[in-house]
Coordinates of C-alpha atoms in Angstrom, one line a residue:
X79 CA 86.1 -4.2 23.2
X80 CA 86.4 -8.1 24.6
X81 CA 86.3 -11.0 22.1
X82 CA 82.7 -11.3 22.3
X83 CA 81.8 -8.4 21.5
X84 CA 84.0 -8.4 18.6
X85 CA 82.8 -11.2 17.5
X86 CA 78.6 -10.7 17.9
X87 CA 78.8 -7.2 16.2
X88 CA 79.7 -8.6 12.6
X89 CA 76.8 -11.3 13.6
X90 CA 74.3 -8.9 13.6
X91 CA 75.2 -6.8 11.1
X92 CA 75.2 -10.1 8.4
X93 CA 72.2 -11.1 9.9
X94 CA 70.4 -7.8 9.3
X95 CA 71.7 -8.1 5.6
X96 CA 70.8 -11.6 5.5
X97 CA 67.4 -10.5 5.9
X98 CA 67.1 -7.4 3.8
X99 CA 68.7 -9.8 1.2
X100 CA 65.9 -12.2 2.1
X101 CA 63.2 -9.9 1.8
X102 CA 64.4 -8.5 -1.2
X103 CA 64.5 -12.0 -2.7
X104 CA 60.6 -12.8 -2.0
X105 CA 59.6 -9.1 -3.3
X106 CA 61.3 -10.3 -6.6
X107 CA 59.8 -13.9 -7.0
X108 CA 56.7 -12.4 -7.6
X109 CA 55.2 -12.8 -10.9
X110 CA 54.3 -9.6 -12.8
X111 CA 51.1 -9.8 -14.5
X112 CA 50.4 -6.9 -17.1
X113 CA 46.5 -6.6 -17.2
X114 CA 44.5 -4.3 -19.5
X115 CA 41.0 -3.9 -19.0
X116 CA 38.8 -2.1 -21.5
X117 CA 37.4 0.7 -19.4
X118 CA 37.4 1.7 -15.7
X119 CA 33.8 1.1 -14.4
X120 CA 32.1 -0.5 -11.0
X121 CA 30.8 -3.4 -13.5
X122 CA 34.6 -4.9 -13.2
X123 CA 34.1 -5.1 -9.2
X124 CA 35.4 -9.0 -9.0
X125 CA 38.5 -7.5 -10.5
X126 CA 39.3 -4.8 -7.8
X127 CA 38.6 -6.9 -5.3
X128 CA 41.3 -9.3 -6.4
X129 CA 43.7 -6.1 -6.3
X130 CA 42.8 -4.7 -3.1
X131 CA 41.9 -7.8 -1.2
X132 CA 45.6 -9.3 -1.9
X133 CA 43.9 -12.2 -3.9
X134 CA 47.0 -11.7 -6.7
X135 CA 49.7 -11.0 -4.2
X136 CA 48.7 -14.0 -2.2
X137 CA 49.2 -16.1 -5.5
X138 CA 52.6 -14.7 -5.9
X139 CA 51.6 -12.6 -8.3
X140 CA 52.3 -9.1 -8.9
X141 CA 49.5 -7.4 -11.1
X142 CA 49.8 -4.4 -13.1
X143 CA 46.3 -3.1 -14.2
X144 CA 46.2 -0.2 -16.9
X145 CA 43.2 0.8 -18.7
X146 CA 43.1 0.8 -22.6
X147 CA 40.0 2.4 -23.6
X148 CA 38.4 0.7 -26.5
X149 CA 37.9 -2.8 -27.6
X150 CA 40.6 -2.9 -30.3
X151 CA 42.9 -0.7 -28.6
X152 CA 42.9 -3.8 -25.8
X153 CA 43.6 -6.3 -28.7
X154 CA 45.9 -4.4 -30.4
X155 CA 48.1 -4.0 -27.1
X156 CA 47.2 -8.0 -26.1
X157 CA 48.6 -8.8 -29.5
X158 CA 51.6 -7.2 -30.0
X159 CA 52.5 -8.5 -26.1
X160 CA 52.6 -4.6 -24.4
X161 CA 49.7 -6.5 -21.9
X162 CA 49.6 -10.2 -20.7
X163 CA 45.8 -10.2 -20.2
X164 CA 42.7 -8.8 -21.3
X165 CA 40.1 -8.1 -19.8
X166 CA 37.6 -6.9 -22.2
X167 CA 34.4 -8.7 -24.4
X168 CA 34.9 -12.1 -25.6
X169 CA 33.3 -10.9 -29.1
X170 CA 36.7 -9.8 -29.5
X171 CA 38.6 -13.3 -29.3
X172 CA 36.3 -14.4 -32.2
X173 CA 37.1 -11.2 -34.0
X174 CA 40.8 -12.1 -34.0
X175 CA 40.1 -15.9 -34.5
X176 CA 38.0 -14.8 -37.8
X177 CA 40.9 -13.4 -38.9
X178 CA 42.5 -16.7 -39.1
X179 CA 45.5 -15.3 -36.3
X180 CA 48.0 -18.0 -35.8
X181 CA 48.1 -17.0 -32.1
X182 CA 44.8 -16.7 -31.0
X183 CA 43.2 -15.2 -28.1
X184 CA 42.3 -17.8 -25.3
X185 CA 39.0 -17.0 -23.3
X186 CA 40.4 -18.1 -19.6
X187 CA 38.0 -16.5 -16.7
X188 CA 34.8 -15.1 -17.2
X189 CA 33.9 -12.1 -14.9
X190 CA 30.6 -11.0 -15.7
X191 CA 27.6 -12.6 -17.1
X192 CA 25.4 -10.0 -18.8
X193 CA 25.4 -7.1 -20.6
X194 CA 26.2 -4.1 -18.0
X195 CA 24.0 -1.5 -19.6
X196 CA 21.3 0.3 -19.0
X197 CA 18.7 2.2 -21.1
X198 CA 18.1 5.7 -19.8
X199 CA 15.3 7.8 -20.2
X200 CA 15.3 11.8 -20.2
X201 CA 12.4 10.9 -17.7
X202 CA 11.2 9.3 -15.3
X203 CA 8.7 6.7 -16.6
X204 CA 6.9 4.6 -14.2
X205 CA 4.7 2.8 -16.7
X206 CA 7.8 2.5 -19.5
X207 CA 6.5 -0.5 -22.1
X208 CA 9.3 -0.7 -25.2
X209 CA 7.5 0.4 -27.8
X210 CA 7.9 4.0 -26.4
X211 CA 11.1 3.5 -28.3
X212 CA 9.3 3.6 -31.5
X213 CA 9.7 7.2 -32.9
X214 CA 12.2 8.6 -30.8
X215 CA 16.3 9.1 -30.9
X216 CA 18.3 6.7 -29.3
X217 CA 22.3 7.1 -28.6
X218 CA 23.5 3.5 -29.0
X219 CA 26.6 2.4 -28.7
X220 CA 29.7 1.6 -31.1
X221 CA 28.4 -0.7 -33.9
X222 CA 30.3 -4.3 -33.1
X223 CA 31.1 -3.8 -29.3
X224 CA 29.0 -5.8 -27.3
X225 CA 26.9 -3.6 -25.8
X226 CA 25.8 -2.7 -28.8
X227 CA 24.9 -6.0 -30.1
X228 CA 23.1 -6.7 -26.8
X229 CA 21.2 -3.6 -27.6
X230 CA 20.0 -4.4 -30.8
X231 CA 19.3 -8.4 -29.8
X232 CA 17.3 -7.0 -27.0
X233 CA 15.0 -4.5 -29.1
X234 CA 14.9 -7.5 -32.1
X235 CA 13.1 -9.1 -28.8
X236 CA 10.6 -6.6 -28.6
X237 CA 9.6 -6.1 -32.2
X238 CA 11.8 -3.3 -32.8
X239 CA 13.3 -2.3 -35.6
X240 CA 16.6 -0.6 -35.3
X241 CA 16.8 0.5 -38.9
X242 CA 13.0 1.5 -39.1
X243 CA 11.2 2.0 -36.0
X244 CA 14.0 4.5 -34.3
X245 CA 16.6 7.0 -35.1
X246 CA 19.5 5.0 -34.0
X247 CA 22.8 7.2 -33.6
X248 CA 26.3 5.2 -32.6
X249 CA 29.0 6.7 -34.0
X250 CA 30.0 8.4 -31.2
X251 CA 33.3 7.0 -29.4
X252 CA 32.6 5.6 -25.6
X253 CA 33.9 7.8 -23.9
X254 CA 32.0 10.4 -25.2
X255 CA 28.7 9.1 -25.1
X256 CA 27.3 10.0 -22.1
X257 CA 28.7 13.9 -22.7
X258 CA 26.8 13.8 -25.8
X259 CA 23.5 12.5 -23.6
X260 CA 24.0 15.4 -21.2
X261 CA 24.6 17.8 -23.8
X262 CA 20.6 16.7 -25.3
X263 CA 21.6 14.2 -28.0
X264 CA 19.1 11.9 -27.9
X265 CA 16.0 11.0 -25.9
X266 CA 17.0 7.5 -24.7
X267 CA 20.7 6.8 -24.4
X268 CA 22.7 3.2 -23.3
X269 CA 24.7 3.8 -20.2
X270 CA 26.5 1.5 -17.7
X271 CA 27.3 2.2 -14.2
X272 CA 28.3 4.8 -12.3
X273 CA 27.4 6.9 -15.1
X274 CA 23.9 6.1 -14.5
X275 CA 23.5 6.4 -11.3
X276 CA 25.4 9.5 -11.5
X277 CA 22.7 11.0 -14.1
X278 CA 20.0 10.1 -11.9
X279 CA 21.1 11.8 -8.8
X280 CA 21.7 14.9 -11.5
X281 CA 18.1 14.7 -12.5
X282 CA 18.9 14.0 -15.7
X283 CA 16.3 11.6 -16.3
X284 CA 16.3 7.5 -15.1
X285 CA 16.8 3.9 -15.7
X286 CA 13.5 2.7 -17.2
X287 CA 15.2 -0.9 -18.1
X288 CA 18.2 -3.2 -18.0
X289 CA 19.6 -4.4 -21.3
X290 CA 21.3 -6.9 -19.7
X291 CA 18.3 -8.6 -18.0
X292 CA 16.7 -8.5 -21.3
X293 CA 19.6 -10.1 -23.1
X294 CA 20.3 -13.3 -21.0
X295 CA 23.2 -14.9 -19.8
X296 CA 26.6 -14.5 -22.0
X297 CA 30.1 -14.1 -21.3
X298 CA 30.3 -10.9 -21.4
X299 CA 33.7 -9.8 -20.3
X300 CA 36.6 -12.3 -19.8
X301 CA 40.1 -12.3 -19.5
X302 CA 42.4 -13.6 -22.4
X303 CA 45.3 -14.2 -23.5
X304 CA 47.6 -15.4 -26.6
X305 CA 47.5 -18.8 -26.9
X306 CA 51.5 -19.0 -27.0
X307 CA 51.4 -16.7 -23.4
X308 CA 49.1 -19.6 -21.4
X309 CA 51.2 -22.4 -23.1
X310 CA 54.4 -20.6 -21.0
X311 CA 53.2 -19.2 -18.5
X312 CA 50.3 -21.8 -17.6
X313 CA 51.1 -21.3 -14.0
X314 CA 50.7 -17.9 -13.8
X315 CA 47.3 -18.3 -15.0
X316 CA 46.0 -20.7 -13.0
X317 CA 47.3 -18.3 -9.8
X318 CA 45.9 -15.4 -11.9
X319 CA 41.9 -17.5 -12.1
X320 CA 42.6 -18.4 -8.5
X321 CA 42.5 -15.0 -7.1
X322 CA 40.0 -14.2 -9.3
X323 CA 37.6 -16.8 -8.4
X324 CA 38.1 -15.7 -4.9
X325 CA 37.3 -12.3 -6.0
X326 CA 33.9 -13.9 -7.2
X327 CA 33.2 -15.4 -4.2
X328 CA 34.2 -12.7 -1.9
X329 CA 31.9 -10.5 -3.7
X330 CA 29.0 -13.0 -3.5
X331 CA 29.5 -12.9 0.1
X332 CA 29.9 -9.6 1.1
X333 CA 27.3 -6.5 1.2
X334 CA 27.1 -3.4 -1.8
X335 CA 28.2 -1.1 1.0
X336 CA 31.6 -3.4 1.7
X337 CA 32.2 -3.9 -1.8
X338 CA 32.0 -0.5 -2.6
X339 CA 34.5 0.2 0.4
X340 CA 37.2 -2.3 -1.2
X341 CA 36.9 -0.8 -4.9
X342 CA 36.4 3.0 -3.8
X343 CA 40.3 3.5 -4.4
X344 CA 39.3 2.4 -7.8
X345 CA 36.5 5.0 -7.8
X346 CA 38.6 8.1 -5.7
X347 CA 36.5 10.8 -7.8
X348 CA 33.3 8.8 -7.8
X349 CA 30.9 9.4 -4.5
X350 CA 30.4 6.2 -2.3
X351 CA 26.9 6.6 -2.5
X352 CA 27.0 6.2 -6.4
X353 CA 29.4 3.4 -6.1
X354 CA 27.2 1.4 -3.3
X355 CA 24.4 2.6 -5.9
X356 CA 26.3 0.9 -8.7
X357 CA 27.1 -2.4 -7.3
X358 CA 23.3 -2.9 -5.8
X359 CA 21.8 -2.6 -9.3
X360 CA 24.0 -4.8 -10.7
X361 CA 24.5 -7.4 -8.1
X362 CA 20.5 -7.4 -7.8
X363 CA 20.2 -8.3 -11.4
X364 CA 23.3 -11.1 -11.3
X365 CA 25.8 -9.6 -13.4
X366 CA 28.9 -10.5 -11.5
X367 CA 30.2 -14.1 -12.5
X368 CA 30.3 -16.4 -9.4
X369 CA 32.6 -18.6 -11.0
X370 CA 34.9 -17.9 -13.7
X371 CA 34.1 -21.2 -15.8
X372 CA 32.4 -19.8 -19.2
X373 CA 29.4 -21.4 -19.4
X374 CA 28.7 -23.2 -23.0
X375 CA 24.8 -22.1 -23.0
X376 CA 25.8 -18.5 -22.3
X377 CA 28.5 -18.8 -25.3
X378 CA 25.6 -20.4 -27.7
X379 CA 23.9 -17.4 -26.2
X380 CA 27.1 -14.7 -27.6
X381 CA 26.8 -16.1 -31.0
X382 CA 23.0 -15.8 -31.1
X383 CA 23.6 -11.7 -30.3
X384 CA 26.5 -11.6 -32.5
X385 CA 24.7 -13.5 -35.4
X386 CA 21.7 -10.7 -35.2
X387 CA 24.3 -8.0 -35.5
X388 CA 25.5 -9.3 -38.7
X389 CA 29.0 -9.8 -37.0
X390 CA 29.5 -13.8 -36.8
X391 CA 31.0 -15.0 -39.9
X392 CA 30.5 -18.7 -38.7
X393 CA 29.9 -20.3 -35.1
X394 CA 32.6 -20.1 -33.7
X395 CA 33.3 -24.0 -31.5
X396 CA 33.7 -22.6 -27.7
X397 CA 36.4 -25.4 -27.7
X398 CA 38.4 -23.4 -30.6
X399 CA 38.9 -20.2 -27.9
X400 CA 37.7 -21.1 -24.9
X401 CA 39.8 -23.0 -21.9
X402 CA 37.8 -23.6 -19.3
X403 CA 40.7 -25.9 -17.7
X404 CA 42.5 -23.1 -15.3
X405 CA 38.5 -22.2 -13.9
X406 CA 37.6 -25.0 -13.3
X407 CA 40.8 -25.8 -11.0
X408 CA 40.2 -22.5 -9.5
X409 CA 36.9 -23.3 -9.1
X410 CA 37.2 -26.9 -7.4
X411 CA 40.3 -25.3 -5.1
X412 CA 37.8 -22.8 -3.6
X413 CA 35.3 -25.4 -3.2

């Protein structure tokens, strides 16, 4: 072997290191993000988007979703720092903030902007009018969720009494709600997507109205975080509303058939069809959030439901919770 040679072998072989090295080094100055959503459902789109589009990963940011079933089973693991964000119902911010917490929970981006349920009839019901409600069983949801307090705000609105008018049953858990629908519990029943679209193609009866229609604008799900978590880490969140707000706008943009075809990894036991089904109903009623800034109507509108359900021990200042500051950066940027 001649000088050269000698010599441009040990080149190479630093340069290949050099660049595993390298690439190594980018892979690890990502930023992990340990998201917690509430449930796994189609009325989150914005957010799988953001994951399977890249949106995180082109912020730098490495996000871990894991789903914690149950409003204060989110909380409990946003609280004691197991997740970095939640994404579940702001009620659940002013839950902790009632409590007088010394960290509180930060409202940051919104994602959707009503109430993502749907009341479901055992049948079909072309000429459906609310008072059909009057007399019969309903399967509500868990008493101080939102979905339940949209329910009730919603049939306050059409001169129906919860407590007298109906046999109200909701103290079944969540998950288990739509099982107990199935298994006859109930003649009307709260459900949100797929599941409903799901029970329709089943013949199990249909979607005679949307609760979220009938309850207004609100921010309904948002992402959160400990106050002491954005004050650290308030560049991570600003990335982390970036790629969300992109999310928001991608979705805006794009068809229920391409949407369902970036989430369906999300969805890998769930039909197309139902997803496509899912997304169509709700983007056709404007539930998805096109900007992540929480509006301070809609919040008004959140204490007004909240109030009605008997679970707002004062009004709660949206400036007390809510930091509007990284959305409306995000917001501007994609402008």
């Amino acid at each position: 072997m001649n000088l050269r040679k000698k010599i441009s072998l040990p080149l190479m072989i630093l340069t290949m290191c050099l660049s595993v090295l390298a690439g190594c080094g980018s892979d690890s100055a990502a930023v992990k993000v340990k998201i917690g959503e509430v449930t796994r459902s189609v009325f989150y789109a914005p957010e799988y988007v953001a994951l399977s589009q890249n949106f995180f990963k082109d912020e730098g940011l490495e996000a871990e979703l894991q789903t914690i079933p149950g409003g204060d089973k989110t909380m409990t693991a946003l609280l004691s720092g197991a997740i970095d964000v939640a994404l579940v119902g702001s009620e659940t911010s002013i839950y902790v903030y009632q409590q007088g917490a010394d960290d509180p929970v930060i409202n940051f981006a919104q994602l959707t902007q009503r109430d993502g349920t749907f009341l479901f009839a055992r049948k079909a019901d072309a000429d459906f009018n609310w008072d059909k409600l009057k007399g019969s069983t309903f399967l509500g949801q868990r008493k101080g969720g939102m979905p339940q307090m949209a329910g009730a705000f919603t049939l306050l609105q059409k001169g129906i009494d919860a407590g007298k008018d109906l046999t109200l049953i909701q103290n079944i858990d969540f998950a288990n709600i739509a099982g107990a629908f199935a298994s006859g519990t109930g003649d009307y029943v709260q459900l949100f997507e797929p599941t409903a679209s799901i029970f329709e193609r089943e013949q199990r009866g249909s979607v005679v109205a949307s609760f979220g229609v009938e309850s207004g604008y609100l921010p309904y799900t948002v992402f959160m975080s400990k106050q002491s978590y954005i004050s650290k880490n308030g560049d991570t969140v600003q990335k982390f509303t970036n790629a969300i707000q992109r999310a928001q706008v991608w979705v805006k943009e794009h068809s229920p058939e391409e949407i369902a075809d970036a989430i369906q990894p999300y969805f890998e036991n769930t039909d197309r069809d139902i997803v496509i089904s899912s997304v169509k109903r709700y983007k056709e009623q404007d539930t998805y959030a096109v900007s992540p800034v929480i509006d301070g109507k809609e919040w008004n509108n959140l204490l007004d439901v909240m109030d009605n359900a008997g679970e707002l021990k004062a009004r709660v200042p949206e400036a007390k919770i809510v930091d509007n500051s990284f959305a409306e950066k995000a917001e501007a940027s994609v402008k």
